[in-house]
Short mmCIF file of C-alpha atoms in Angstrom, two decimals:
data_model
loop_
_atom_site.label_atom_id
_atom_site.label_comp_id
_atom_site.label_asym_id
_atom_site.label_seq_id
_atom_site.Cartn_x
_atom_site.Cartn_y
_atom_site.Cartn_z
CA MET A 1324 67.40 -27.04 -144.75
CA LYS A 1325 69.10 -26.50 -148.14
CA ASN A 1326 66.16 -24.37 -149.32
CA TYR A 1327 66.39 -22.26 -146.18
CA GLN A 1328 70.14 -21.61 -146.70
CA LYS A 1329 69.44 -20.63 -150.30
CA TYR A 1330 66.84 -18.19 -149.04
CA LEU A 1331 69.37 -16.59 -146.64
CA ARG A 1332 71.88 -16.10 -149.48
CA GLN A 1333 69.15 -14.49 -151.55
CA LYS A 1334 68.32 -12.09 -148.67
CA LYS A 1335 72.00 -11.09 -148.34
CA ARG A 1336 72.18 -10.27 -152.05
CA GLN A 1337 69.02 -8.20 -151.78
CA LYS A 1338 70.37 -6.29 -148.76
CA ARG A 1339 73.64 -5.57 -150.61
CA ALA A 1340 71.65 -4.27 -153.57
CA ARG A 1341 69.62 -1.94 -151.36
CA THR A 1342 72.79 -0.60 -149.70
CA LEU A 1343 74.39 0.11 -153.07
CA LYS A 1344 71.19 1.82 -154.19
CA GLN A 1345 71.23 4.08 -151.13
CA MET A 1346 74.86 5.00 -151.76
CA GLN A 1347 73.97 5.76 -155.38
CA ASN A 1348 71.24 8.11 -154.20
CA GLN A 1349 73.46 9.91 -151.72
CA ARG A 1350 76.40 10.52 -154.10
CA LEU A 1351 78.76 11.42 -151.28
CA PRO A 1352 81.89 13.34 -152.52
CA GLY A 1353 85.15 11.40 -152.71
CA ILE A 1354 83.57 7.95 -152.69
CA LYS A 1355 83.79 5.69 -155.71
CA ARG A 1356 81.28 2.92 -156.29
CA PRO A 1357 82.94 0.13 -158.34
CA GLY A 1358 80.61 -1.92 -160.42
CA ASN A 1359 77.77 0.63 -160.30
CA SER A 1360 78.03 2.13 -163.76
CA PHE A 1361 74.28 2.05 -164.18
CA LYS A 1362 72.35 5.27 -163.84
CA LEU A 1363 69.81 5.96 -161.10
CA ALA A 1364 67.22 6.86 -163.72
CA ASN A 1365 67.49 3.39 -165.20
CA ASN A 1366 66.93 1.69 -161.80
CA THR A 1367 63.72 3.45 -160.91
CA TRP A 1368 61.61 1.13 -163.02
CA LYS A 1369 63.53 -2.04 -161.91
CA SER A 1370 63.13 -1.67 -158.12
CA PRO A 1371 59.43 -2.68 -157.86
CA ALA A 1372 60.06 -5.66 -160.15
CA ILE A 1373 63.05 -6.82 -158.06
CA LEU A 1374 61.10 -6.48 -154.84
CA LEU A 1375 58.15 -8.39 -156.29
CA ALA A 1376 60.43 -11.19 -157.52
CA ALA A 1377 62.17 -11.36 -154.16
CA GLY A 1378 58.82 -11.61 -152.41
CA LEU A 1379 57.70 -14.46 -154.63
CA VAL A 1380 60.98 -16.33 -154.06
CA ALA A 1381 60.62 -15.87 -150.31
CA LEU A 1382 57.10 -17.28 -150.37
CA ILE A 1383 58.21 -20.26 -152.44
CA LEU A 1384 61.14 -21.03 -150.14
CA ILE A 1385 59.80 -20.18 -146.68
CA VAL A 1386 56.25 -21.54 -146.75
CA PRO A 1387 57.18 -25.18 -147.52
CA THR A 1388 59.88 -25.00 -144.84
CA LEU A 1389 57.41 -23.77 -142.25
CA ILE A 1390 55.07 -26.62 -143.15
CA VAL A 1391 57.68 -29.40 -143.22
CA VAL A 1392 59.94 -28.52 -140.25
CA PRO A 1393 57.34 -28.85 -137.44
CA PHE A 1394 56.33 -32.30 -138.65
CA THR A 1395 59.95 -33.35 -139.01
CA ASN A 1396 60.73 -32.29 -135.45
CA ASP A 1397 57.69 -34.13 -134.10
CA SER A 1398 58.75 -37.28 -135.92
CA ALA A 1399 62.27 -37.09 -134.50
CA ALA A 1400 60.95 -36.54 -130.99
CA GLU A 1401 58.63 -39.50 -131.39
CA ASN A 1402 61.52 -41.72 -132.50
CA VAL A 1403 63.66 -40.68 -129.54
CA SER A 1404 60.76 -41.38 -127.20
CA LYS A 1405 60.33 -44.85 -128.66
CA GLU A 1406 64.02 -45.62 -128.30
CA ASN A 1407 63.98 -44.51 -124.67
CA LYS A 1408 61.00 -46.72 -123.92
CA GLY A 1409 62.34 -49.69 -125.84
CA GLU A 1410 59.33 -49.70 -128.17
CA ALA A 1411 61.07 -50.69 -131.38
CA LYS A 1412 58.80 -51.42 -134.29
CA THR A 1413 59.83 -55.08 -134.43
CA ALA A 1414 58.63 -55.55 -130.86
CA MET A 1415 55.11 -54.66 -131.95
CA GLU A 1416 54.99 -56.93 -134.96
CA LYS A 1417 53.41 -60.35 -134.74
CA THR A 1418 55.64 -63.42 -134.84
CA ASP A 1419 54.83 -66.59 -136.74
CA ASP A 1420 52.97 -67.96 -133.71
CA GLY A 1421 50.79 -64.85 -133.39
CA LEU A 1422 52.40 -63.62 -130.17
CA LYS A 1423 53.45 -59.98 -129.85
CA GLU A 1424 56.29 -58.94 -127.58
CA ASP A 1425 53.91 -56.67 -125.67
CA SER A 1426 50.86 -58.96 -125.80
CA MET A 1427 51.71 -60.76 -122.55
CA SER A 1428 53.51 -59.44 -119.52
CA VAL A 1429 54.63 -61.18 -116.36
CA ALA A 1430 53.82 -59.62 -112.98
CA VAL A 1431 56.92 -60.07 -110.83
CA MET A 1432 57.01 -59.31 -107.12
CA ARG A 1433 60.46 -57.87 -106.36
CA HIS A 1434 61.47 -59.09 -102.93
CA GLN A 1435 63.61 -56.04 -102.13
CA THR A 1436 61.15 -53.29 -103.04
CA LYS A 1437 57.96 -55.28 -102.33
CA GLU A 1438 56.58 -53.87 -105.56
CA VAL A 1439 55.16 -55.69 -108.57
CA GLU A 1440 56.81 -55.01 -111.92
CA ASN A 1441 55.16 -55.95 -115.23
CA ILE A 1442 57.78 -57.39 -117.57
CA PRO A 1443 57.22 -58.42 -121.23
CA LEU A 1444 57.26 -62.22 -121.42
CA GLU A 1445 60.35 -62.66 -123.58
CA THR A 1446 62.30 -60.09 -121.58
CA TYR A 1447 61.36 -61.93 -118.40
CA VAL A 1448 62.46 -65.29 -119.86
CA THR A 1449 65.79 -63.82 -121.04
CA ARG A 1450 66.62 -62.48 -117.59
CA VAL A 1451 65.55 -65.69 -115.85
CA VAL A 1452 67.82 -67.77 -118.10
CA ALA A 1453 70.65 -65.33 -117.33
CA ASN A 1454 70.16 -66.06 -113.62
CA GLU A 1455 69.29 -69.76 -113.70
CA MET A 1456 71.91 -71.18 -116.08
CA PRO A 1457 75.55 -70.19 -116.75
CA ALA A 1458 75.91 -68.34 -120.05
CA GLU A 1459 78.99 -70.47 -120.72
CA PHE A 1460 76.76 -73.53 -121.21
CA GLU A 1461 76.13 -74.91 -124.69
CA MET A 1462 73.65 -73.01 -126.86
CA GLU A 1463 71.24 -75.95 -127.06
CA ALA A 1464 71.22 -76.28 -123.27
CA LEU A 1465 70.39 -72.58 -122.97
CA LYS A 1466 67.57 -73.02 -125.47
CA ALA A 1467 66.17 -75.90 -123.41
CA GLN A 1468 66.37 -73.75 -120.27
CA ALA A 1469 64.54 -70.89 -122.02
CA LEU A 1470 61.73 -73.23 -123.05
CA ALA A 1471 61.45 -74.56 -119.49
CA ALA A 1472 61.52 -71.04 -117.97
CA ARG A 1473 58.77 -69.77 -120.28
CA THR A 1474 56.66 -72.87 -119.61
CA TYR A 1475 57.10 -72.47 -115.87
CA VAL A 1476 55.75 -68.92 -115.70
CA VAL A 1477 52.84 -69.69 -118.04
CA TYR A 1478 51.99 -72.73 -115.89
CA GLN A 1479 52.09 -70.69 -112.68
CA LEU A 1480 50.02 -67.78 -113.98
CA SER A 1481 47.50 -70.13 -115.64
CA ASN A 1482 46.87 -71.89 -112.35
CA LYS A 1483 46.42 -68.80 -110.16
CA GLU A 1484 42.87 -68.01 -109.10
CA ASP A 1485 43.64 -64.30 -108.96
CA PRO A 1486 43.76 -62.92 -112.53
CA ASP A 1487 46.23 -60.32 -111.28
CA GLY A 1488 48.46 -62.97 -109.69
CA TYR A 1489 52.22 -62.62 -109.76
CA VAL A 1490 55.38 -64.69 -109.44
CA THR A 1491 58.31 -63.97 -107.16
CA ASP A 1492 61.84 -63.15 -108.25
CA THR A 1493 63.43 -65.76 -105.97
CA GLU A 1494 63.98 -69.52 -105.99
CA GLN A 1495 60.42 -69.84 -104.74
CA ASP A 1496 59.58 -69.46 -108.43
CA GLN A 1497 62.45 -68.51 -110.75
CA VAL A 1498 65.34 -66.18 -110.02
CA TYR A 1499 64.83 -62.85 -111.82
CA ARG A 1500 67.02 -59.74 -111.88
CA ASN A 1501 66.52 -56.63 -113.97
CA ASP A 1502 68.94 -55.28 -116.56
CA ALA A 1503 70.84 -53.00 -114.17
CA GLU A 1504 71.34 -55.85 -111.70
CA LEU A 1505 72.58 -58.19 -114.44
CA ARG A 1506 75.02 -55.57 -115.72
CA LYS A 1507 76.47 -55.26 -112.25
CA ILE A 1508 76.85 -59.02 -111.87
CA MET A 1509 78.22 -59.75 -115.37
CA GLY A 1510 80.43 -56.69 -115.59
CA LYS A 1511 82.48 -56.42 -118.78
CA ASP A 1512 81.07 -59.73 -120.06
CA TYR A 1513 77.49 -58.42 -120.06
CA ASP A 1514 77.16 -57.76 -123.81
CA LYS A 1515 78.74 -61.07 -124.82
CA LYS A 1516 76.72 -63.17 -122.38
CA MET A 1517 73.38 -61.47 -122.95
CA SER A 1518 73.77 -61.63 -126.73
CA LYS A 1519 74.16 -65.40 -126.48
CA ILE A 1520 71.24 -65.77 -124.07
CA LYS A 1521 68.93 -63.60 -126.19
CA LYS A 1522 69.71 -65.77 -129.21
CA ALA A 1523 68.87 -68.88 -127.19
CA VAL A 1524 65.55 -67.42 -126.00
CA ALA A 1525 64.59 -66.28 -129.51
CA ALA A 1526 64.91 -69.86 -130.80
CA SER A 1527 61.68 -70.84 -128.99
CA LYS A 1528 59.97 -67.46 -128.77
CA GLY A 1529 56.34 -67.83 -127.73
CA LYS A 1530 56.64 -71.61 -127.27
CA ILE A 1531 55.99 -73.76 -124.21
CA LEU A 1532 55.91 -77.44 -123.22
CA THR A 1533 52.51 -79.08 -122.90
CA TYR A 1534 51.08 -82.45 -121.89
CA LYS A 1535 47.63 -83.21 -123.23
CA GLU A 1536 47.35 -79.59 -124.44
CA LYS A 1537 48.07 -78.08 -121.02
CA PRO A 1538 51.26 -76.39 -119.76
CA ILE A 1539 53.44 -78.76 -117.76
CA PHE A 1540 55.19 -78.05 -114.48
CA PRO A 1541 58.72 -78.04 -115.93
CA ALA A 1542 60.79 -78.77 -112.83
CA PHE A 1543 64.53 -78.34 -113.33
CA PHE A 1544 67.58 -78.49 -111.08
CA SER A 1545 71.36 -78.26 -111.22
CA THR A 1546 72.91 -81.73 -111.05
CA SER A 1547 71.59 -85.25 -110.73
CA ASN A 1548 73.15 -88.22 -108.96
CA GLY A 1549 73.12 -90.09 -112.27
CA TYR A 1550 69.31 -90.38 -112.34
CA THR A 1551 66.38 -88.03 -112.15
CA GLU A 1552 63.60 -88.68 -109.66
CA ASN A 1553 59.92 -89.61 -110.06
CA SER A 1554 57.87 -86.65 -108.87
CA GLU A 1555 55.93 -88.64 -106.28
CA ASP A 1556 59.14 -89.89 -104.64
CA TYR A 1557 60.04 -86.34 -103.58
CA TRP A 1558 56.77 -84.45 -103.80
CA SER A 1559 53.28 -85.79 -103.14
CA ASN A 1560 51.93 -85.51 -106.71
CA LYS A 1561 52.54 -88.08 -109.40
CA LEU A 1562 53.00 -86.30 -112.72
CA PRO A 1563 53.20 -88.55 -115.80
CA TYR A 1564 55.78 -86.40 -117.57
CA LEU A 1565 58.17 -86.23 -114.57
CA ARG A 1566 59.58 -89.74 -114.67
CA SER A 1567 62.97 -91.01 -113.54
CA VAL A 1568 65.56 -91.28 -116.34
CA LYS A 1569 69.29 -91.94 -116.43
CA SER A 1570 71.46 -88.84 -116.53
CA PRO A 1571 75.11 -89.97 -116.70
CA TRP A 1572 76.39 -86.62 -118.01
CA ASP A 1573 76.12 -85.09 -114.52
CA GLU A 1574 79.22 -86.86 -113.21
CA SER A 1575 81.33 -84.15 -114.86
CA SER A 1576 79.52 -81.44 -112.88
CA PRO A 1577 81.60 -79.66 -110.22
CA LYS A 1578 78.56 -80.04 -107.96
CA PHE A 1579 78.26 -83.81 -108.34
CA MET A 1580 79.82 -84.71 -104.94
CA ASP A 1581 79.78 -82.88 -101.62
CA GLN A 1582 80.32 -83.51 -97.92
CA LYS A 1583 78.90 -81.82 -94.86
CA THR A 1584 80.01 -82.55 -91.30
CA MET A 1585 77.77 -81.72 -88.34
CA ALA A 1586 77.92 -82.34 -84.60
CA VAL A 1587 75.52 -85.05 -83.47
CA LYS A 1588 73.74 -82.67 -81.13
CA ASP A 1589 73.27 -80.12 -83.94
CA VAL A 1590 71.72 -82.77 -86.16
CA GLY A 1591 69.36 -83.75 -83.34
CA THR A 1592 68.38 -80.13 -82.80
CA ALA A 1593 67.75 -79.51 -86.50
CA LEU A 1594 65.64 -82.65 -86.87
CA GLY A 1595 63.90 -82.27 -83.52
CA VAL A 1596 64.95 -85.67 -82.25
CA PRO A 1597 67.08 -86.51 -79.17
CA LEU A 1598 70.29 -88.24 -80.29
CA PRO A 1599 72.72 -89.89 -77.85
CA ALA A 1600 75.40 -87.48 -76.63
CA SER A 1601 78.00 -90.22 -76.89
CA GLY A 1602 78.31 -93.55 -78.61
CA GLY A 1603 77.01 -94.58 -82.00
CA VAL A 1604 73.89 -93.20 -83.67
CA PRO A 1605 71.96 -96.01 -85.41
CA VAL A 1606 71.08 -95.12 -89.04
CA GLU A 1607 68.80 -97.05 -91.39
CA ILE A 1608 68.19 -95.94 -95.01
CA SER A 1609 65.80 -97.05 -97.77
CA ARG A 1610 66.01 -95.67 -101.33
CA THR A 1611 63.80 -94.62 -104.24
CA GLY A 1612 63.97 -95.72 -107.87
CA GLY A 1613 66.12 -92.66 -108.51
CA HIS A 1614 68.68 -93.91 -105.93
CA ARG A 1615 67.86 -91.14 -103.46
CA VAL A 1616 66.92 -91.57 -99.82
CA LYS A 1617 63.27 -92.48 -99.43
CA LYS A 1618 63.34 -92.97 -95.64
CA VAL A 1619 66.05 -92.58 -93.03
CA LYS A 1620 65.75 -93.70 -89.44
CA LEU A 1621 67.93 -91.93 -86.89
CA ALA A 1622 67.73 -93.43 -83.40
CA ASP A 1623 64.01 -94.16 -83.03
CA LYS A 1624 62.57 -91.59 -85.43
CA SER A 1625 62.03 -91.81 -89.22
CA PHE A 1626 62.28 -88.99 -91.77
CA SER A 1627 61.89 -88.71 -95.50
CA GLY A 1628 64.98 -87.98 -97.53
CA LYS A 1629 63.43 -84.64 -98.46
CA GLU A 1630 62.98 -83.67 -94.79
CA VAL A 1631 66.59 -84.46 -93.92
CA ARG A 1632 67.90 -82.66 -96.98
CA GLU A 1633 65.91 -79.51 -96.28
CA LYS A 1634 66.36 -79.38 -92.50
CA LEU A 1635 70.10 -80.03 -92.68
CA ALA A 1636 70.57 -77.92 -95.85
CA LEU A 1637 72.15 -80.77 -97.80
CA ARG A 1638 72.75 -80.42 -101.54
CA SER A 1639 70.80 -83.54 -102.40
CA SER A 1640 68.50 -86.20 -100.99
CA ASP A 1641 70.96 -88.84 -102.19
CA PHE A 1642 73.22 -89.11 -99.16
CA THR A 1643 75.11 -91.54 -96.97
CA VAL A 1644 75.82 -91.04 -93.26
CA LYS A 1645 78.97 -91.94 -91.37
CA GLN A 1646 79.81 -91.15 -87.79
CA LYS A 1647 83.20 -90.06 -86.51
CA ASP A 1648 83.34 -89.45 -82.78
CA ASP A 1649 80.61 -86.91 -82.00
CA TYR A 1650 80.13 -85.89 -85.61
CA LEU A 1651 78.01 -87.15 -88.50
CA ILE A 1652 79.42 -86.89 -92.03
CA PHE A 1653 76.84 -86.57 -94.84
CA THR A 1654 78.16 -87.36 -98.32
CA THR A 1655 75.82 -86.28 -101.10
CA LYS A 1656 75.56 -86.91 -104.82
CA GLY A 1657 73.94 -84.30 -107.04
CA PHE A 1658 72.62 -80.83 -106.34
CA GLY A 1659 68.90 -80.06 -106.20
CA HIS A 1660 65.63 -81.93 -105.82
CA GLY A 1661 66.39 -84.18 -108.79
CA ILE A 1662 63.05 -83.87 -110.60
CA GLY A 1663 62.67 -82.95 -114.25
CA MET A 1664 65.52 -81.52 -116.32
CA SER A 1665 69.07 -81.65 -115.01
CA GLN A 1666 70.90 -78.53 -116.19
CA TYR A 1667 74.32 -80.17 -116.25
CA GLY A 1668 72.71 -83.17 -117.90
CA ALA A 1669 71.24 -80.90 -120.57
CA ASN A 1670 74.65 -79.36 -121.13
CA GLY A 1671 76.21 -82.81 -121.46
CA MET A 1672 73.59 -83.84 -124.02
CA ALA A 1673 74.21 -80.62 -125.98
CA LYS A 1674 77.94 -81.38 -126.07
CA GLU A 1675 77.10 -84.73 -127.63
CA GLY A 1676 75.16 -82.98 -130.41
CA LYS A 1677 71.59 -83.18 -129.11
CA ASN A 1678 69.35 -80.19 -129.88
CA TYR A 1679 67.10 -78.48 -127.36
CA LYS A 1680 63.96 -80.28 -128.51
CA GLU A 1681 65.62 -83.64 -127.99
CA ILE A 1682 66.87 -82.52 -124.56
CA VAL A 1683 63.49 -81.41 -123.20
CA LYS A 1684 61.71 -84.44 -124.60
CA TYR A 1685 64.25 -86.70 -122.88
CA TYR A 1686 63.76 -85.18 -119.43
CA TYR A 1687 60.01 -84.47 -119.80
CA LYS A 1688 58.18 -87.55 -121.05
CA ASP A 1689 55.53 -87.43 -123.80
CA VAL A 1690 55.40 -83.64 -124.05
CA ALA A 1691 54.65 -81.43 -127.04
CA ILE A 1692 55.89 -77.96 -127.95
CA THR A 1693 53.04 -75.51 -128.60
CA SER A 1694 52.47 -71.75 -128.68
CA VAL A 1695 51.43 -69.58 -125.75
CA PRO A 1696 48.38 -68.03 -127.52
CA GLU A 1697 47.15 -71.47 -128.46
CA THR A 1698 47.56 -72.92 -124.96
CA ALA A 1699 46.90 -69.95 -122.70
CA PRO A 1700 44.85 -67.36 -124.67
CA LYS A 1701 43.54 -65.73 -121.49
CA LEU A 1702 47.05 -64.79 -120.40
CA VAL A 1703 47.78 -63.22 -123.75
CA SER A 1704 44.59 -61.16 -123.90
CA ARG A 1705 44.42 -59.96 -120.31
#
């Protein structure tokens, strides 16, 4: 650019010289020409030399500019394009574990549009953590949640028969919202919250939890009743890494206790069992090792604690039942299925100084932390 401006100044000087030369030739009466004391005869031999010099200068200045400018513009356009597409150079570089940001994407079925979106793995994990755990939680709890969220999606995609399988964006899998949706929800706190969450996710980038070199099913939930549950006591499968452990930190959770009151007839309708319209409803309860309801007998029919919780939309399968007139009062402890990592428990452990590795290894027994490429190479390469 500087060379081009110098060239323009040179052209102006040349034009001024030509104008003065023309005025010298015309010699109009009454017009003085300051600074032109030279004679026309003396300029006749200089003109070709000046023109030749000017031509050489123009070639020297203009040609490099014509060569450089187009490439400079292309480079700038390319940089703008990369910024718009979020393709920063660092995203393409390999991390220590060999995983690139763009080397694995997660196919997410958006429930509103019914369309599948392909999201880079770490971006997906960041947005899941933003939806599944409060950003106000301790950093180490957020790191533990990020590790669980990444493990969950790798486990799900690894176990799908369809190579083009996808996960949902709802509680059926993990809650996912895109950037625009998160901005709307978080409002003015978006930058602060997302900066913290991104830092938490980066701490375990490309890492997942494994048991015997395979991704685990990293169940997690909000709040325990003081204990987590063995997997087979709520689900049918017995998983060796999902064992019941004490979780006393949950008592400080705002979701630790809850009550729900329902009319006797509504309970009978929801459970599909005829309950007496008046008088007492006999209730018998047996419990699991995690202190939740294993079986409950209402009138003459038995249900699992899971069935009652889900059909009556209770917060937990740890409940007691009391009757008052024609109503049944269900008092619950905890919030969620109770298997795996308690989020409020993780936050409590973090407040006591435990790091995220200690947290996940407390709630998931005998697990290891390994890299995605090492454990699920097919997902990375597909």
